[in-house]
PDB file of C-alpha atoms in Angstrom:
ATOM      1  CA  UNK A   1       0.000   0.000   0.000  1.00 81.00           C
ATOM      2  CA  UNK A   2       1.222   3.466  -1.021  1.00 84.00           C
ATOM      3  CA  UNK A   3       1.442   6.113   1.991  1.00 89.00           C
ATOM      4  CA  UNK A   4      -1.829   8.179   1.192  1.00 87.00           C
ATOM      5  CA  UNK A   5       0.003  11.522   1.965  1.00 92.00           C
ATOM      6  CA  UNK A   6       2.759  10.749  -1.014  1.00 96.00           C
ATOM      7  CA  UNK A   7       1.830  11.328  -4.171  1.00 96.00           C
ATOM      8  CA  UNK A   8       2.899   8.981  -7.120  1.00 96.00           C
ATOM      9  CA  UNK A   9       6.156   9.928  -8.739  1.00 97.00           C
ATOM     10  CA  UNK A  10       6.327  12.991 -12.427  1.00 96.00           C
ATOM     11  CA  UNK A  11       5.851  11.813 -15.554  1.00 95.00           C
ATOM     12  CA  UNK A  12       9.438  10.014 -16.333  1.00 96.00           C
ATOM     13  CA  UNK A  13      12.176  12.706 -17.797  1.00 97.00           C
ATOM     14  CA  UNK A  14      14.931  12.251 -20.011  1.00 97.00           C
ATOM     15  CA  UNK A  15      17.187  14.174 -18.158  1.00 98.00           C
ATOM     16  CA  UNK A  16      17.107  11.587 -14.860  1.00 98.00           C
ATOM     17  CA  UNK A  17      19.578   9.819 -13.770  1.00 98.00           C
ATOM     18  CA  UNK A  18      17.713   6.813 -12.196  1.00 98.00           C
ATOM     19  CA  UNK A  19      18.865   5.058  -9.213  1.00 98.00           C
ATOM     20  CA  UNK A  20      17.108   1.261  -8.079  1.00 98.00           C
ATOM     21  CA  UNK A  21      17.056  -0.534  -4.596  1.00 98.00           C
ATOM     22  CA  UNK A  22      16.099  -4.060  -5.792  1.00 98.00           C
ATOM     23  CA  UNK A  23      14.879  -6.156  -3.008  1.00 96.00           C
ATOM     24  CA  UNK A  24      11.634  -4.808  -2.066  1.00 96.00           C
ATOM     25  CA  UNK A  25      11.775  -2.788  -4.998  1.00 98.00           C
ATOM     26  CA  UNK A  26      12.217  -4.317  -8.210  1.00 98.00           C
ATOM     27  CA  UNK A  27      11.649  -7.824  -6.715  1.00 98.00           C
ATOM     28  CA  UNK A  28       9.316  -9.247  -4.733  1.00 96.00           C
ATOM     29  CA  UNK A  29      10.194 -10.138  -1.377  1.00 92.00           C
ATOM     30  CA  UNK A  30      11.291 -14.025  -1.244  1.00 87.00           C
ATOM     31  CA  UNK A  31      12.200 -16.591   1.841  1.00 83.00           C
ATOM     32  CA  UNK A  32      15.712 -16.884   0.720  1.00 80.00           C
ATOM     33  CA  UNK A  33      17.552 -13.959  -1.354  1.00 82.00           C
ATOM     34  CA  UNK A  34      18.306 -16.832  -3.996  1.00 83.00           C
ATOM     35  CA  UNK A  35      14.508 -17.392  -4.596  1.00 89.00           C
ATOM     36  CA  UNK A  36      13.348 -14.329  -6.253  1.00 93.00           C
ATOM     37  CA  UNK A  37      11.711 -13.910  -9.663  1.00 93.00           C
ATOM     38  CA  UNK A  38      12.719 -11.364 -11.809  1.00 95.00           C
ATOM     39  CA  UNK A  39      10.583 -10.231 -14.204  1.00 95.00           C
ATOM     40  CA  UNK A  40      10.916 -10.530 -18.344  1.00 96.00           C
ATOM     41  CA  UNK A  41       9.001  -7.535 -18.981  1.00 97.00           C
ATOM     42  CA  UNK A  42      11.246  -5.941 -16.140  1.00 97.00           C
ATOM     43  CA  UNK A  43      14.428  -6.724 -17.908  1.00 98.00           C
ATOM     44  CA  UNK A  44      13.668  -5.675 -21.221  1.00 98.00           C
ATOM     45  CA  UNK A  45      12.760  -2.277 -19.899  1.00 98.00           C
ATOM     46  CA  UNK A  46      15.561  -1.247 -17.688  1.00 98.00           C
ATOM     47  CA  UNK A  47      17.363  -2.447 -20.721  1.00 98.00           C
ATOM     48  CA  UNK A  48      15.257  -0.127 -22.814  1.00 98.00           C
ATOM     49  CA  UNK A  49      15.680   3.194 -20.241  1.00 98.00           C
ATOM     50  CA  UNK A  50      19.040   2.399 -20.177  1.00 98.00           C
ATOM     51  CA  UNK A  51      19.142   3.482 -23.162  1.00 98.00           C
ATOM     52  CA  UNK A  52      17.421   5.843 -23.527  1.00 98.00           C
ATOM     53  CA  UNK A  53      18.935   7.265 -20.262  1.00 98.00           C
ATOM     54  CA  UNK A  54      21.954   7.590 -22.212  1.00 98.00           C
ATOM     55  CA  UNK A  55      23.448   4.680 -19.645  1.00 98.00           C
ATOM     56  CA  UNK A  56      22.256   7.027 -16.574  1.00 98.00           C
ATOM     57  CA  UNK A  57      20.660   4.154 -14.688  1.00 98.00           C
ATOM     58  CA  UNK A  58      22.172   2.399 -11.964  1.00 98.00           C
ATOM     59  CA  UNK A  59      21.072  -0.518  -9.469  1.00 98.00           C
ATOM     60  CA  UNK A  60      22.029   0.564  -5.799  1.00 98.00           C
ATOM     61  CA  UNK A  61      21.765  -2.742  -3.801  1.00 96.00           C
ATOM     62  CA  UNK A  62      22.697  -4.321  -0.961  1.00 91.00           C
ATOM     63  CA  UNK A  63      23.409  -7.393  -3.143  1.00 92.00           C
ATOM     64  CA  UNK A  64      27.288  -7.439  -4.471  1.00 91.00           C
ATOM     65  CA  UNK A  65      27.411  -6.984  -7.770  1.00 94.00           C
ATOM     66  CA  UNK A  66      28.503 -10.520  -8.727  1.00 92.00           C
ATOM     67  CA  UNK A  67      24.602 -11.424  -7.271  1.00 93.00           C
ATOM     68  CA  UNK A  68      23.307  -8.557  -8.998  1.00 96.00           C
ATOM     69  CA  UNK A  69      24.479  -9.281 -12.233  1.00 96.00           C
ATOM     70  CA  UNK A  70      23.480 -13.522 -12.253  1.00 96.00           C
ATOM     71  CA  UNK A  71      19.858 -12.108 -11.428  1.00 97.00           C
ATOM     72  CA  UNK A  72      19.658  -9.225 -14.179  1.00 98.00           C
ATOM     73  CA  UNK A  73      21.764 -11.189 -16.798  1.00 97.00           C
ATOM     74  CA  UNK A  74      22.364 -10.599 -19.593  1.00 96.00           C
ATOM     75  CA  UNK A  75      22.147  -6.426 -18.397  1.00 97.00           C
ATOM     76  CA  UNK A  76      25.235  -5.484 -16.896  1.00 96.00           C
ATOM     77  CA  UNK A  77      23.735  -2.364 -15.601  1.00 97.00           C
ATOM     78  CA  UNK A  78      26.066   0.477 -13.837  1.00 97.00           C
ATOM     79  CA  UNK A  79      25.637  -0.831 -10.419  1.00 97.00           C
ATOM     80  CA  UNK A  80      26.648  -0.416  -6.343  1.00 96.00           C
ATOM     81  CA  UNK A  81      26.656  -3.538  -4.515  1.00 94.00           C
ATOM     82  CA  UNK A  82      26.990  -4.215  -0.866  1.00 91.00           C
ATOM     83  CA  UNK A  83      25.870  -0.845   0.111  1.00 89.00           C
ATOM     84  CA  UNK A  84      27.820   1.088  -1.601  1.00 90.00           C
ATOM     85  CA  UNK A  85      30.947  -1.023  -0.593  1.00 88.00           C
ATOM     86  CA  UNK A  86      31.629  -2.169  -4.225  1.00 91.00           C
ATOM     87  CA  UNK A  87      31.357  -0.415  -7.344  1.00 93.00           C
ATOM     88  CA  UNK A  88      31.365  -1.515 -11.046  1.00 92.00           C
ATOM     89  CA  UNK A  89      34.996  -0.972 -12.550  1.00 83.00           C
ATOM     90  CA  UNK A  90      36.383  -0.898  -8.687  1.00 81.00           C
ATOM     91  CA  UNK A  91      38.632  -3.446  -7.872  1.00 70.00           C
ATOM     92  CA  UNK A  92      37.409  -6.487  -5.477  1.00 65.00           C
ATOM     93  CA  UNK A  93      36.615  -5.578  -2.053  1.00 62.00           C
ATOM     94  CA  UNK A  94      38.697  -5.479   0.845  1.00 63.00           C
ATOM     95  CA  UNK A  95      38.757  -8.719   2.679  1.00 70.00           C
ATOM     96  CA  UNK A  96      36.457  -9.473   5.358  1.00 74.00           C
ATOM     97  CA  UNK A  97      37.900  -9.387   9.016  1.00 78.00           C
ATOM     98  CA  UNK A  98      38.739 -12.840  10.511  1.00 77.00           C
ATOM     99  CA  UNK A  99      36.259 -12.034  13.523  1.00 79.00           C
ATOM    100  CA  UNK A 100      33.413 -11.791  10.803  1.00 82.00           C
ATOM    101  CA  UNK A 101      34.480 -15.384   9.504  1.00 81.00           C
ATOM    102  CA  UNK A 102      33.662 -16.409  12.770  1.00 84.00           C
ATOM    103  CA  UNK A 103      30.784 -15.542  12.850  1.00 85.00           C
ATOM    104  CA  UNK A 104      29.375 -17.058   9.678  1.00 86.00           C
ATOM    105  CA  UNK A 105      30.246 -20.496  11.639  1.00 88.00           C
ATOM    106  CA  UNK A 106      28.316 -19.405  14.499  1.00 90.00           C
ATOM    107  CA  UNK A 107      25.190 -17.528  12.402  1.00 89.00           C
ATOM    108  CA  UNK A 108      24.866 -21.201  10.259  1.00 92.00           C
ATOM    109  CA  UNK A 109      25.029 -23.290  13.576  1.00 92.00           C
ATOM    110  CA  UNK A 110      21.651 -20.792  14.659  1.00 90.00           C
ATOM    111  CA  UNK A 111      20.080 -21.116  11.595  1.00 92.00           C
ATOM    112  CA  UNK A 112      19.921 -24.801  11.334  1.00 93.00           C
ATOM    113  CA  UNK A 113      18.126 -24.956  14.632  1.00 94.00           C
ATOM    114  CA  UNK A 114      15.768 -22.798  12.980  1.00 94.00           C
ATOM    115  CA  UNK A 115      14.931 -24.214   9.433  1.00 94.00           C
ATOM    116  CA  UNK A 116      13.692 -21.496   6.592  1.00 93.00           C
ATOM    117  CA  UNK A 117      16.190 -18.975   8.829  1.00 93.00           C
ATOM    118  CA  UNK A 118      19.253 -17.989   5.944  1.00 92.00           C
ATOM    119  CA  UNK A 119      22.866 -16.826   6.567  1.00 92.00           C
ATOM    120  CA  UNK A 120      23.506 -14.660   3.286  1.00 89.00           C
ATOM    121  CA  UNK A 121      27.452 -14.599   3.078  1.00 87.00           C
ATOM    122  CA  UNK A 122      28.532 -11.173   1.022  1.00 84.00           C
ATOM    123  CA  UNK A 123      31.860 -11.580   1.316  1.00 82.00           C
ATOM    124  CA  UNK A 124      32.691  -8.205   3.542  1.00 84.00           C
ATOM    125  CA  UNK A 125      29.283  -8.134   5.373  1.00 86.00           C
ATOM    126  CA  UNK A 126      26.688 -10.585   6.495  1.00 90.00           C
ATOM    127  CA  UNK A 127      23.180 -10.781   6.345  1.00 90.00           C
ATOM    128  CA  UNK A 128      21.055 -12.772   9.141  1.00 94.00           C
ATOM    129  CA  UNK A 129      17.540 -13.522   7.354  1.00 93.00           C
ATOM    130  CA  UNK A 130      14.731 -14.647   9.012  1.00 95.00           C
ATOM    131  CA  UNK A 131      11.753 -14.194   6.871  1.00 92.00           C
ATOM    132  CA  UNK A 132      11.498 -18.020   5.912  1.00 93.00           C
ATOM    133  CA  UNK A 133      11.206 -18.586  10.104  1.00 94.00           C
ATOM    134  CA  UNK A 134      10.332 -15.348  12.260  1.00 95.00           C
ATOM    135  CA  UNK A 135      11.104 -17.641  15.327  1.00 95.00           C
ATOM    136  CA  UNK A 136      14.616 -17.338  14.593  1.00 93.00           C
ATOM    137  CA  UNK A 137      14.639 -13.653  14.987  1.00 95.00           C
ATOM    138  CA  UNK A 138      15.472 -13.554  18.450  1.00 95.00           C
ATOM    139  CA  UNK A 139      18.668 -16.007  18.132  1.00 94.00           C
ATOM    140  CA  UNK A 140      19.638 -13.954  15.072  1.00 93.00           C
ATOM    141  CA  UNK A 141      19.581 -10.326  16.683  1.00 94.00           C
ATOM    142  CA  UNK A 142      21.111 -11.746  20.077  1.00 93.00           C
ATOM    143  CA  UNK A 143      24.145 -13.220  17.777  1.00 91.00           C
ATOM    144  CA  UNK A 144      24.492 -10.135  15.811  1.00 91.00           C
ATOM    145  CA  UNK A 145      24.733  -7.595  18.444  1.00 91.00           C
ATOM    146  CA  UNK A 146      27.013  -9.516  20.742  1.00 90.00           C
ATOM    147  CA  UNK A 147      29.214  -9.674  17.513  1.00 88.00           C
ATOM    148  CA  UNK A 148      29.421  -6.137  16.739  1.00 87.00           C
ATOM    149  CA  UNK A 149      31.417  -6.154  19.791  1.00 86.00           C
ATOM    150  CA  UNK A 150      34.637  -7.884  18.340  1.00 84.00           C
ATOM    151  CA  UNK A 151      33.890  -6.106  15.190  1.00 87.00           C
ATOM    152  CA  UNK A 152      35.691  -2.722  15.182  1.00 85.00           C
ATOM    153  CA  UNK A 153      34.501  -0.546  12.356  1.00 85.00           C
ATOM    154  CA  UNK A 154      31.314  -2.443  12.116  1.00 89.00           C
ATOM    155  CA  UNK A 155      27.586  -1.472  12.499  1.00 88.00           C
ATOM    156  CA  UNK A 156      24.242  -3.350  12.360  1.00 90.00           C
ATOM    157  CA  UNK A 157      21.892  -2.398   9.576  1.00 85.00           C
ATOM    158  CA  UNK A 158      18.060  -3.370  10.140  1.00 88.00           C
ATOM    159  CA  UNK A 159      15.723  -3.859   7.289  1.00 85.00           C
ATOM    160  CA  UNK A 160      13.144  -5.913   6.330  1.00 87.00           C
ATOM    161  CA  UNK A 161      13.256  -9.193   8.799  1.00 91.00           C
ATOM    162  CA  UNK A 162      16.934  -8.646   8.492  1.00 91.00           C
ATOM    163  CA  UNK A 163      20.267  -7.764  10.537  1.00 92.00           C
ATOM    164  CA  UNK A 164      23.452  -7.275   8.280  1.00 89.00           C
ATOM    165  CA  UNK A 165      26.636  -6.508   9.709  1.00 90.00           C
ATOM    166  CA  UNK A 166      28.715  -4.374   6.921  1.00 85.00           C
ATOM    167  CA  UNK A 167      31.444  -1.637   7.768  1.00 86.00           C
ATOM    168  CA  UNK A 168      30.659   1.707   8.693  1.00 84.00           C
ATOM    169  CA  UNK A 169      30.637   4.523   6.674  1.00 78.00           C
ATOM    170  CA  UNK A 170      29.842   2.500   3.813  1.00 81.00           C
ATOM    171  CA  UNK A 171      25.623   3.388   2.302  1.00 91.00           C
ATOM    172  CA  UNK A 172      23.717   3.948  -0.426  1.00 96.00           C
ATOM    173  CA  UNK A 173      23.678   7.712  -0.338  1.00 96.00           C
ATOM    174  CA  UNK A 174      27.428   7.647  -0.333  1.00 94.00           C
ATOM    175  CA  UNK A 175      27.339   5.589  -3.244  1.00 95.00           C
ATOM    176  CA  UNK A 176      24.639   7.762  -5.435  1.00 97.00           C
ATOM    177  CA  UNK A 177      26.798  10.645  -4.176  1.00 97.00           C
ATOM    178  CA  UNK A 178      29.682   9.259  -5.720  1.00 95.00           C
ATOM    179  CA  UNK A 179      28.000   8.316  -9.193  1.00 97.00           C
ATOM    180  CA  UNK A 180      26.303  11.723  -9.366  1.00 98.00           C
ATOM    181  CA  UNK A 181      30.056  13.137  -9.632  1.00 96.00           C
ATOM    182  CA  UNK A 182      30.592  11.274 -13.052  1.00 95.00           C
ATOM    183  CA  UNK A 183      29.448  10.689 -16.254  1.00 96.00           C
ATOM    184  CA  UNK A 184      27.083   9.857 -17.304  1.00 97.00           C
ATOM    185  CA  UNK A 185      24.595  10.976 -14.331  1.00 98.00           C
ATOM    186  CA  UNK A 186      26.606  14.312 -13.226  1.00 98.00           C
ATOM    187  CA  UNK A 187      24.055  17.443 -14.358  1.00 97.00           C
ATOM    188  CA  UNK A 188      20.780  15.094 -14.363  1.00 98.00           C
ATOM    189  CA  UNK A 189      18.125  15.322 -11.674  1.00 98.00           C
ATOM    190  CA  UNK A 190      18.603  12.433  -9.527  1.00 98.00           C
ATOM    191  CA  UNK A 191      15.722   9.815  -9.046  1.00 98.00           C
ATOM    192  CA  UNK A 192      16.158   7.198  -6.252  1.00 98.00           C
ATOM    193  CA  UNK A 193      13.656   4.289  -5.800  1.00 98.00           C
ATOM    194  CA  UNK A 194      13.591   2.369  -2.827  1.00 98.00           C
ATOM    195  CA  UNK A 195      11.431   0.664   0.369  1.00 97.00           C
ATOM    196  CA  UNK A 196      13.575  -0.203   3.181  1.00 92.00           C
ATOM    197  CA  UNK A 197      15.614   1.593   6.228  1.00 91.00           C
ATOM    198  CA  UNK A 198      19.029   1.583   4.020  1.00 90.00           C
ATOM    199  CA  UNK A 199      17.608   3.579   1.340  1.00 96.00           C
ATOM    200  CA  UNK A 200      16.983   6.648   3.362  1.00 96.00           C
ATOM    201  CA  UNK A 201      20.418   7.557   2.675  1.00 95.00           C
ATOM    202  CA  UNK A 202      20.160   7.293  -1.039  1.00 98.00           C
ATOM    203  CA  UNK A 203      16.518   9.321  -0.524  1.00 98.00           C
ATOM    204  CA  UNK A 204      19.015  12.116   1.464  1.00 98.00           C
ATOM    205  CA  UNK A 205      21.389  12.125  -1.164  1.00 98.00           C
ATOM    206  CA  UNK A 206      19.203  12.851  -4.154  1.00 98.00           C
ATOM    207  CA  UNK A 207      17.338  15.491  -2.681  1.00 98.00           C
ATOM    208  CA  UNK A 208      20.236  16.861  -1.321  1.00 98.00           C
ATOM    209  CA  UNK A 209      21.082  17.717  -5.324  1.00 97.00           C
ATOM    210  CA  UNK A 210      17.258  18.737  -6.084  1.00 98.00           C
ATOM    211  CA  UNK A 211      16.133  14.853  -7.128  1.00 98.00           C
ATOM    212  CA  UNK A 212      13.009  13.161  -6.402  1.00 98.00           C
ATOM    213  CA  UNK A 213      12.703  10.400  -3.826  1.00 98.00           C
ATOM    214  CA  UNK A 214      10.207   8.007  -4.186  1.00 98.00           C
ATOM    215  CA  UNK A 215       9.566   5.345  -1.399  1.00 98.00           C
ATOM    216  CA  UNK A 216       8.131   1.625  -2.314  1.00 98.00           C
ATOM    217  CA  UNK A 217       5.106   0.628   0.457  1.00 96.00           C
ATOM    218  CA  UNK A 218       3.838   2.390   3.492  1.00 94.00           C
ATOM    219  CA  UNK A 219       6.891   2.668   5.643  1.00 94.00           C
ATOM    220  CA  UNK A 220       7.113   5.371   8.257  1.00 93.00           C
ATOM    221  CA  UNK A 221       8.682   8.065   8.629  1.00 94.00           C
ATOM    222  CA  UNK A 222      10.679   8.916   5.543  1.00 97.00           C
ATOM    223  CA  UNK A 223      12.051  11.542   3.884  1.00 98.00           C
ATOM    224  CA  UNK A 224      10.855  10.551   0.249  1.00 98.00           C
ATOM    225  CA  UNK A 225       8.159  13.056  -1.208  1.00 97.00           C
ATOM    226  CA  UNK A 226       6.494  10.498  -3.298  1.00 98.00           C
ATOM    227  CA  UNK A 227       5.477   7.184  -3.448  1.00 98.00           C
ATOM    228  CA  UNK A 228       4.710   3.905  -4.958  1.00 98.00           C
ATOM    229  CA  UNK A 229       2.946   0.651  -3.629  1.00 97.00           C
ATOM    230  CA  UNK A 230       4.565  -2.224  -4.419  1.00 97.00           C
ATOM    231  CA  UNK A 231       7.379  -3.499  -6.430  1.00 98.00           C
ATOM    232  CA  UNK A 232       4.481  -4.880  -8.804  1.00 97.00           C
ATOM    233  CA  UNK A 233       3.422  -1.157  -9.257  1.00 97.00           C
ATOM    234  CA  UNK A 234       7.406  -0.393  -9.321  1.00 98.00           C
ATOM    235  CA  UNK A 235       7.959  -3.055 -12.650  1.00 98.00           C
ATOM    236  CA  UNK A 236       4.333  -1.396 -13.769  1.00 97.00           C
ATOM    237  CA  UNK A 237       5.627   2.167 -14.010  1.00 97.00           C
ATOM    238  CA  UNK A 238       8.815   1.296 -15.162  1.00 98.00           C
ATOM    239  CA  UNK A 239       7.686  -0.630 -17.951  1.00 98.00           C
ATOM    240  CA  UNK A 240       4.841   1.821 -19.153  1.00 97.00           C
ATOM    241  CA  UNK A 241       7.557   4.567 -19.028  1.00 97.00           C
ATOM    242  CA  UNK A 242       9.889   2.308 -21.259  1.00 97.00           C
ATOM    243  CA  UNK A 243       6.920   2.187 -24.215  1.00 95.00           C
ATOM    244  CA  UNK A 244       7.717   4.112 -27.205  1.00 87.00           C
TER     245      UNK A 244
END
């Protein structure tokens, strides 16, 4: 459901530079970040505003760009993955800290006591998931905050029946922020999409440089100024917006 107090996003510009959160936003929500659907129709018109963006889209994700790319394939859009931790033509990130490989053993030992829970290894962060089991939620939080403890230069980012440990400093409004400095999105207005906690930060960001921010689902508060319902109406407008 759209918040009734945001109106729906302009009529889409030429002179955007476009900026996607994808889970939650694009995609559907799924039990396991491996089991969403991504949408033909979808594909062939981010391929199509791509284009016609003159390459000024980007996906903004929380995904690494590896993931990002298997599920959008055969696009190989301009992309930030893990938060703005990796970007495309950046060279592989730093590794992760030997505490944090610790903790994957510990986070996979919780989740098999609690089937449908998921322990999404990123490489420099990790995600606890327990959408598949919410009784695992407890287990997962109570692991993840004892472990920011013996993670210096770590912080805990919430989202949607989620806990991901990822460096500090590192977010999607610093990433947008980055890309908005280079071609080809420098001198466009800037157009962020997103639904969850870690997109505020791109939302900051664009209107920070007179863009539009347009939030996905009823979520309170946030800064965004517009908004749209679902990632179903998300795909919708996207698509009608990429007809000739």
């Amino acid at each position: 459901m759209r918040r009734p107090d945001l109106p729906p996003p302009p009529p889409f510009s030429d002179d955007w530079a476009l900026f996607l959160d994808v889970d939650g936003t694009l995609l559907d929500f799924a039990d396991a970040p491996h089991r969403v659907h991504v949408d033909p129709d979808m594909l062939e018109a981010l391929d199509v505003l791509h284009r016609r963006l003159d390459g000024a889209l980007a996906l903004v994700s929380g995904r690494s760009l590896e993931q990002l790319d298997h599920l959008f394939a055969p696009l190989r859009l301009p992309a930030a993955g893990l938060h703005g931790l990796e970007h495309r033509g950046d060279g592989p990130a730093a590794k992760p800290p030997t505490p944090l490989r610790t903790l994957r053993g510990e986070a996979r030992t919780v989740a098999l006591r609690h089937p449908g829970a998921v322990v999404e290894d990123k490489g420099a962060t990790i995600a606890l998931h327990w959408r598949g089991n919410p009784d695992a939620e407890p287990a997962m939080r109570a692991l993840a905050e004892a472990a920011i403890a013996w993670l210096p230069g770590y912080s805990l980012q919430p989202g949607d029946h989620v806990l991901e440990l990822r460096p500090k400093g590192a977010n999607k409004g610093a990433a947008v922020a980055r890309m908005l400095d280079e071609a080809p999105f420098a001198g466009r207005t800037p157009v962020f999409v997103g639904d969850d906690h870690t997109d505020e930060h791109g939302f900051e960001a664009v209107l920070a440089h007179g863009g539009i921010a347009v939030l996905v689902g009823d979520r309170q508060p946030s800064c965004a100024r517009h908004g749209l319902a679902s990632p179903a109406e998300v795909r919708s407008w996207l698509v009608e917006a990429a007809q000739p």
